[in-house]
PDB file of C-alpha atoms in Angstrom:
ATOM      1  CA  UNK A   9      18.982  75.184  -7.520  1.00 67.00           C
ATOM      2  CA  UNK A  10      21.324  78.172  -7.562  1.00 84.00           C
ATOM      3  CA  UNK A  11      25.513  78.065  -6.163  1.00 88.00           C
ATOM      4  CA  UNK A  12      24.198  79.832  -3.614  1.00 88.00           C
ATOM      5  CA  UNK A  13      21.767  78.111  -2.351  1.00 92.00           C
ATOM      6  CA  UNK A  14      23.769  74.765  -3.398  1.00 95.00           C
ATOM      7  CA  UNK A  15      26.973  76.126  -0.744  1.00 96.00           C
ATOM      8  CA  UNK A  16      24.654  76.988   1.845  1.00 96.00           C
ATOM      9  CA  UNK A  17      23.118  72.643   1.581  1.00 96.00           C
ATOM     10  CA  UNK A  18      26.664  71.548   2.141  1.00 97.00           C
ATOM     11  CA  UNK A  19      26.790  73.055   5.121  1.00 98.00           C
ATOM     12  CA  UNK A  20      24.419  71.822   6.616  1.00 97.00           C
ATOM     13  CA  UNK A  21      26.016  68.949   5.457  1.00 98.00           C
ATOM     14  CA  UNK A  22      29.391  69.830   7.391  1.00 98.00           C
ATOM     15  CA  UNK A  23      27.770  71.831  10.330  1.00 98.00           C
ATOM     16  CA  UNK A  24      26.059  67.796  10.831  1.00 98.00           C
ATOM     17  CA  UNK A  25      29.736  66.406  10.763  1.00 98.00           C
ATOM     18  CA  UNK A  26      31.185  68.425  13.231  1.00 98.00           C
ATOM     19  CA  UNK A  27      28.314  67.474  15.032  1.00 98.00           C
ATOM     20  CA  UNK A  28      29.098  64.334  14.810  1.00 98.00           C
ATOM     21  CA  UNK A  29      32.690  64.486  15.970  1.00 98.00           C
ATOM     22  CA  UNK A  30      31.359  65.878  19.374  1.00 98.00           C
ATOM     23  CA  UNK A  31      29.428  62.970  19.677  1.00 98.00           C
ATOM     24  CA  UNK A  32      32.100  60.861  18.746  1.00 98.00           C
ATOM     25  CA  UNK A  33      34.476  61.881  21.086  1.00 98.00           C
ATOM     26  CA  UNK A  34      32.288  62.543  24.158  1.00 98.00           C
ATOM     27  CA  UNK A  35      30.973  59.250  23.837  1.00 98.00           C
ATOM     28  CA  UNK A  36      34.323  57.180  23.498  1.00 98.00           C
ATOM     29  CA  UNK A  37      35.390  59.425  26.664  1.00 97.00           C
ATOM     30  CA  UNK A  38      32.581  57.939  28.535  1.00 97.00           C
ATOM     31  CA  UNK A  39      32.027  54.842  27.409  1.00 97.00           C
ATOM     32  CA  UNK A  40      32.378  52.150  30.547  1.00 96.00           C
ATOM     33  CA  UNK A  41      32.835  48.901  32.189  1.00 95.00           C
ATOM     34  CA  UNK A  42      33.366  45.979  29.150  1.00 95.00           C
ATOM     35  CA  UNK A  43      31.413  48.147  26.843  1.00 94.00           C
ATOM     36  CA  UNK A  44      34.125  50.131  26.841  1.00 94.00           C
ATOM     37  CA  UNK A  45      36.766  47.509  25.015  1.00 95.00           C
ATOM     38  CA  UNK A  46      34.593  47.804  21.597  1.00 95.00           C
ATOM     39  CA  UNK A  47      32.361  50.993  22.109  1.00 97.00           C
ATOM     40  CA  UNK A  48      35.397  53.050  22.715  1.00 98.00           C
ATOM     41  CA  UNK A  49      37.701  52.118  18.877  1.00 97.00           C
ATOM     42  CA  UNK A  50      34.456  52.434  17.050  1.00 97.00           C
ATOM     43  CA  UNK A  51      33.014  56.240  19.005  1.00 98.00           C
ATOM     44  CA  UNK A  52      37.210  56.826  17.537  1.00 98.00           C
ATOM     45  CA  UNK A  53      36.712  55.457  14.793  1.00 97.00           C
ATOM     46  CA  UNK A  54      33.533  57.298  14.029  1.00 98.00           C
ATOM     47  CA  UNK A  55      35.271  60.891  14.952  1.00 98.00           C
ATOM     48  CA  UNK A  56      37.621  59.831  12.434  1.00 98.00           C
ATOM     49  CA  UNK A  57      35.817  59.601   9.403  1.00 98.00           C
ATOM     50  CA  UNK A  58      33.432  62.462  10.377  1.00 98.00           C
ATOM     51  CA  UNK A  59      36.531  64.017  10.338  1.00 98.00           C
ATOM     52  CA  UNK A  60      37.418  62.808   6.991  1.00 98.00           C
ATOM     53  CA  UNK A  61      33.719  63.809   5.200  1.00 98.00           C
ATOM     54  CA  UNK A  62      33.650  67.734   7.014  1.00 98.00           C
ATOM     55  CA  UNK A  63      37.148  68.010   5.040  1.00 98.00           C
ATOM     56  CA  UNK A  64      35.611  66.994   1.563  1.00 97.00           C
ATOM     57  CA  UNK A  65      31.677  68.935   2.677  1.00 98.00           C
ATOM     58  CA  UNK A  66      35.074  72.255   3.137  1.00 98.00           C
ATOM     59  CA  UNK A  67      36.294  71.037  -0.175  1.00 97.00           C
ATOM     60  CA  UNK A  68      33.156  70.986  -1.946  1.00 96.00           C
ATOM     61  CA  UNK A  69      32.880  74.574  -0.904  1.00 97.00           C
ATOM     62  CA  UNK A  70      35.719  75.717  -1.489  1.00 97.00           C
ATOM     63  CA  UNK A  71      35.081  74.668  -4.388  1.00 94.00           C
ATOM     64  CA  UNK A  72      32.259  76.399  -5.203  1.00 95.00           C
ATOM     65  CA  UNK A  73      34.196  79.800  -3.877  1.00 96.00           C
ATOM     66  CA  UNK A  74      32.002  79.485  -0.375  1.00 97.00           C
ATOM     67  CA  UNK A  75      32.418  80.501   3.381  1.00 97.00           C
ATOM     68  CA  UNK A  76      32.391  76.842   5.033  1.00 98.00           C
ATOM     69  CA  UNK A  77      30.777  77.027   8.157  1.00 97.00           C
ATOM     70  CA  UNK A  78      33.176  76.625  11.486  1.00 97.00           C
ATOM     71  CA  UNK A  79      30.475  75.421  14.715  1.00 97.00           C
ATOM     72  CA  UNK A  80      28.689  72.497  13.573  1.00 97.00           C
ATOM     73  CA  UNK A  81      24.511  71.609  14.350  1.00 96.00           C
ATOM     74  CA  UNK A  82      23.502  72.589  17.715  1.00 96.00           C
ATOM     75  CA  UNK A  83      20.882  69.568  18.155  1.00 97.00           C
ATOM     76  CA  UNK A  84      21.384  68.683  21.472  1.00 96.00           C
ATOM     77  CA  UNK A  85      24.300  65.697  22.264  1.00 97.00           C
ATOM     78  CA  UNK A  86      22.541  63.916  24.490  1.00 97.00           C
ATOM     79  CA  UNK A  87      25.012  63.446  28.024  1.00 96.00           C
ATOM     80  CA  UNK A  88      25.009  59.809  29.001  1.00 96.00           C
ATOM     81  CA  UNK A  89      26.555  56.551  30.363  1.00 94.00           C
ATOM     82  CA  UNK A  90      24.439  54.017  29.303  1.00 96.00           C
ATOM     83  CA  UNK A  91      25.897  52.831  25.796  1.00 97.00           C
ATOM     84  CA  UNK A  92      23.281  51.805  24.514  1.00 97.00           C
ATOM     85  CA  UNK A  93      21.334  55.290  24.773  1.00 97.00           C
ATOM     86  CA  UNK A  94      25.286  56.093  23.018  1.00 98.00           C
ATOM     87  CA  UNK A  95      24.324  53.695  20.393  1.00 98.00           C
ATOM     88  CA  UNK A  96      20.683  55.347  20.126  1.00 98.00           C
ATOM     89  CA  UNK A  97      21.822  57.978  19.731  1.00 98.00           C
ATOM     90  CA  UNK A  98      24.656  57.387  17.354  1.00 98.00           C
ATOM     91  CA  UNK A  99      22.386  56.027  14.581  1.00 98.00           C
ATOM     92  CA  UNK A 100      20.156  59.201  14.905  1.00 97.00           C
ATOM     93  CA  UNK A 101      22.771  61.334  14.125  1.00 97.00           C
ATOM     94  CA  UNK A 102      24.001  58.637  11.521  1.00 97.00           C
ATOM     95  CA  UNK A 103      20.161  58.205  10.121  1.00 98.00           C
ATOM     96  CA  UNK A 104      19.884  61.925   9.284  1.00 97.00           C
ATOM     97  CA  UNK A 105      23.277  61.943   7.504  1.00 97.00           C
ATOM     98  CA  UNK A 106      22.109  59.400   5.062  1.00 97.00           C
ATOM     99  CA  UNK A 107      19.585  61.321   4.814  1.00 97.00           C
ATOM    100  CA  UNK A 108      20.668  64.667   4.444  1.00 97.00           C
ATOM    101  CA  UNK A 109      23.869  62.973   1.808  1.00 97.00           C
ATOM    102  CA  UNK A 110      21.282  61.673  -0.410  1.00 97.00           C
ATOM    103  CA  UNK A 111      19.119  64.654  -0.725  1.00 95.00           C
ATOM    104  CA  UNK A 112      22.994  66.676  -2.303  1.00 95.00           C
ATOM    105  CA  UNK A 113      23.806  63.733  -4.088  1.00 95.00           C
ATOM    106  CA  UNK A 114      20.638  65.330  -6.720  1.00 92.00           C
ATOM    107  CA  UNK A 115      21.227  68.597  -6.600  1.00 92.00           C
ATOM    108  CA  UNK A 116      24.757  67.512  -7.706  1.00 93.00           C
ATOM    109  CA  UNK A 117      24.308  65.210 -10.648  1.00 91.00           C
ATOM    110  CA  UNK A 118      25.772  67.573 -12.909  1.00 90.00           C
ATOM    111  CA  UNK A 119      29.730  67.249 -11.541  1.00 91.00           C
ATOM    112  CA  UNK A 120      31.531  64.390 -11.699  1.00 93.00           C
ATOM    113  CA  UNK A 121      33.802  64.699  -9.379  1.00 94.00           C
ATOM    114  CA  UNK A 122      31.362  66.148  -6.917  1.00 95.00           C
ATOM    115  CA  UNK A 123      29.026  64.141  -6.665  1.00 96.00           C
ATOM    116  CA  UNK A 124      31.305  60.759  -7.112  1.00 97.00           C
ATOM    117  CA  UNK A 125      33.024  62.171  -3.348  1.00 96.00           C
ATOM    118  CA  UNK A 126      29.858  62.609  -2.162  1.00 97.00           C
ATOM    119  CA  UNK A 127      28.719  59.606  -3.098  1.00 97.00           C
ATOM    120  CA  UNK A 128      31.282  57.914  -1.351  1.00 97.00           C
ATOM    121  CA  UNK A 129      30.474  59.746   2.392  1.00 98.00           C
ATOM    122  CA  UNK A 130      26.784  58.693   1.450  1.00 98.00           C
ATOM    123  CA  UNK A 131      27.787  55.060   1.355  1.00 98.00           C
ATOM    124  CA  UNK A 132      30.097  55.152   4.552  1.00 97.00           C
ATOM    125  CA  UNK A 133      26.635  56.596   6.026  1.00 98.00           C
ATOM    126  CA  UNK A 134      24.533  53.531   5.227  1.00 97.00           C
ATOM    127  CA  UNK A 135      27.089  51.122   6.018  1.00 97.00           C
ATOM    128  CA  UNK A 136      27.637  53.416   9.550  1.00 97.00           C
ATOM    129  CA  UNK A 137      23.292  52.876  10.268  1.00 98.00           C
ATOM    130  CA  UNK A 138      23.622  49.080   9.890  1.00 98.00           C
ATOM    131  CA  UNK A 139      26.776  49.383  11.999  1.00 96.00           C
ATOM    132  CA  UNK A 140      25.225  50.345  14.783  1.00 97.00           C
ATOM    133  CA  UNK A 141      21.378  49.056  13.708  1.00 97.00           C
ATOM    134  CA  UNK A 142      23.429  45.527  14.580  1.00 96.00           C
ATOM    135  CA  UNK A 143      26.079  47.087  18.093  1.00 95.00           C
ATOM    136  CA  UNK A 144      22.043  47.481  19.482  1.00 94.00           C
TER     137      UNK A 144
END
């Protein structure tokens, strides 16, 4: 794969992480009732994790000499006050992220440093999928 195609793929992941920051920050603000006690901190932690992932991906893009995107993926963020729908949307977000990082890993096997950092993100995404699944 060419370096420009790899940067393009990394930018797709970066845009998805930027979307995740917006999604989790939004849901943290809107979750209400008894569920707020547990879900607001969960959504805040997921947002912070997405920021960390975005920074890692951005660093990989810079390392390759690319230009990192600054806009989030345009996939709709569903506005709701229904905690179950929030969790369902969170699960979709985490599943897509895990799939995207799994695909990316196959493309960067020759770069040990990048592989290790992206693999860590991949494992964290899998953990998030499991955690959200248990919350549902």
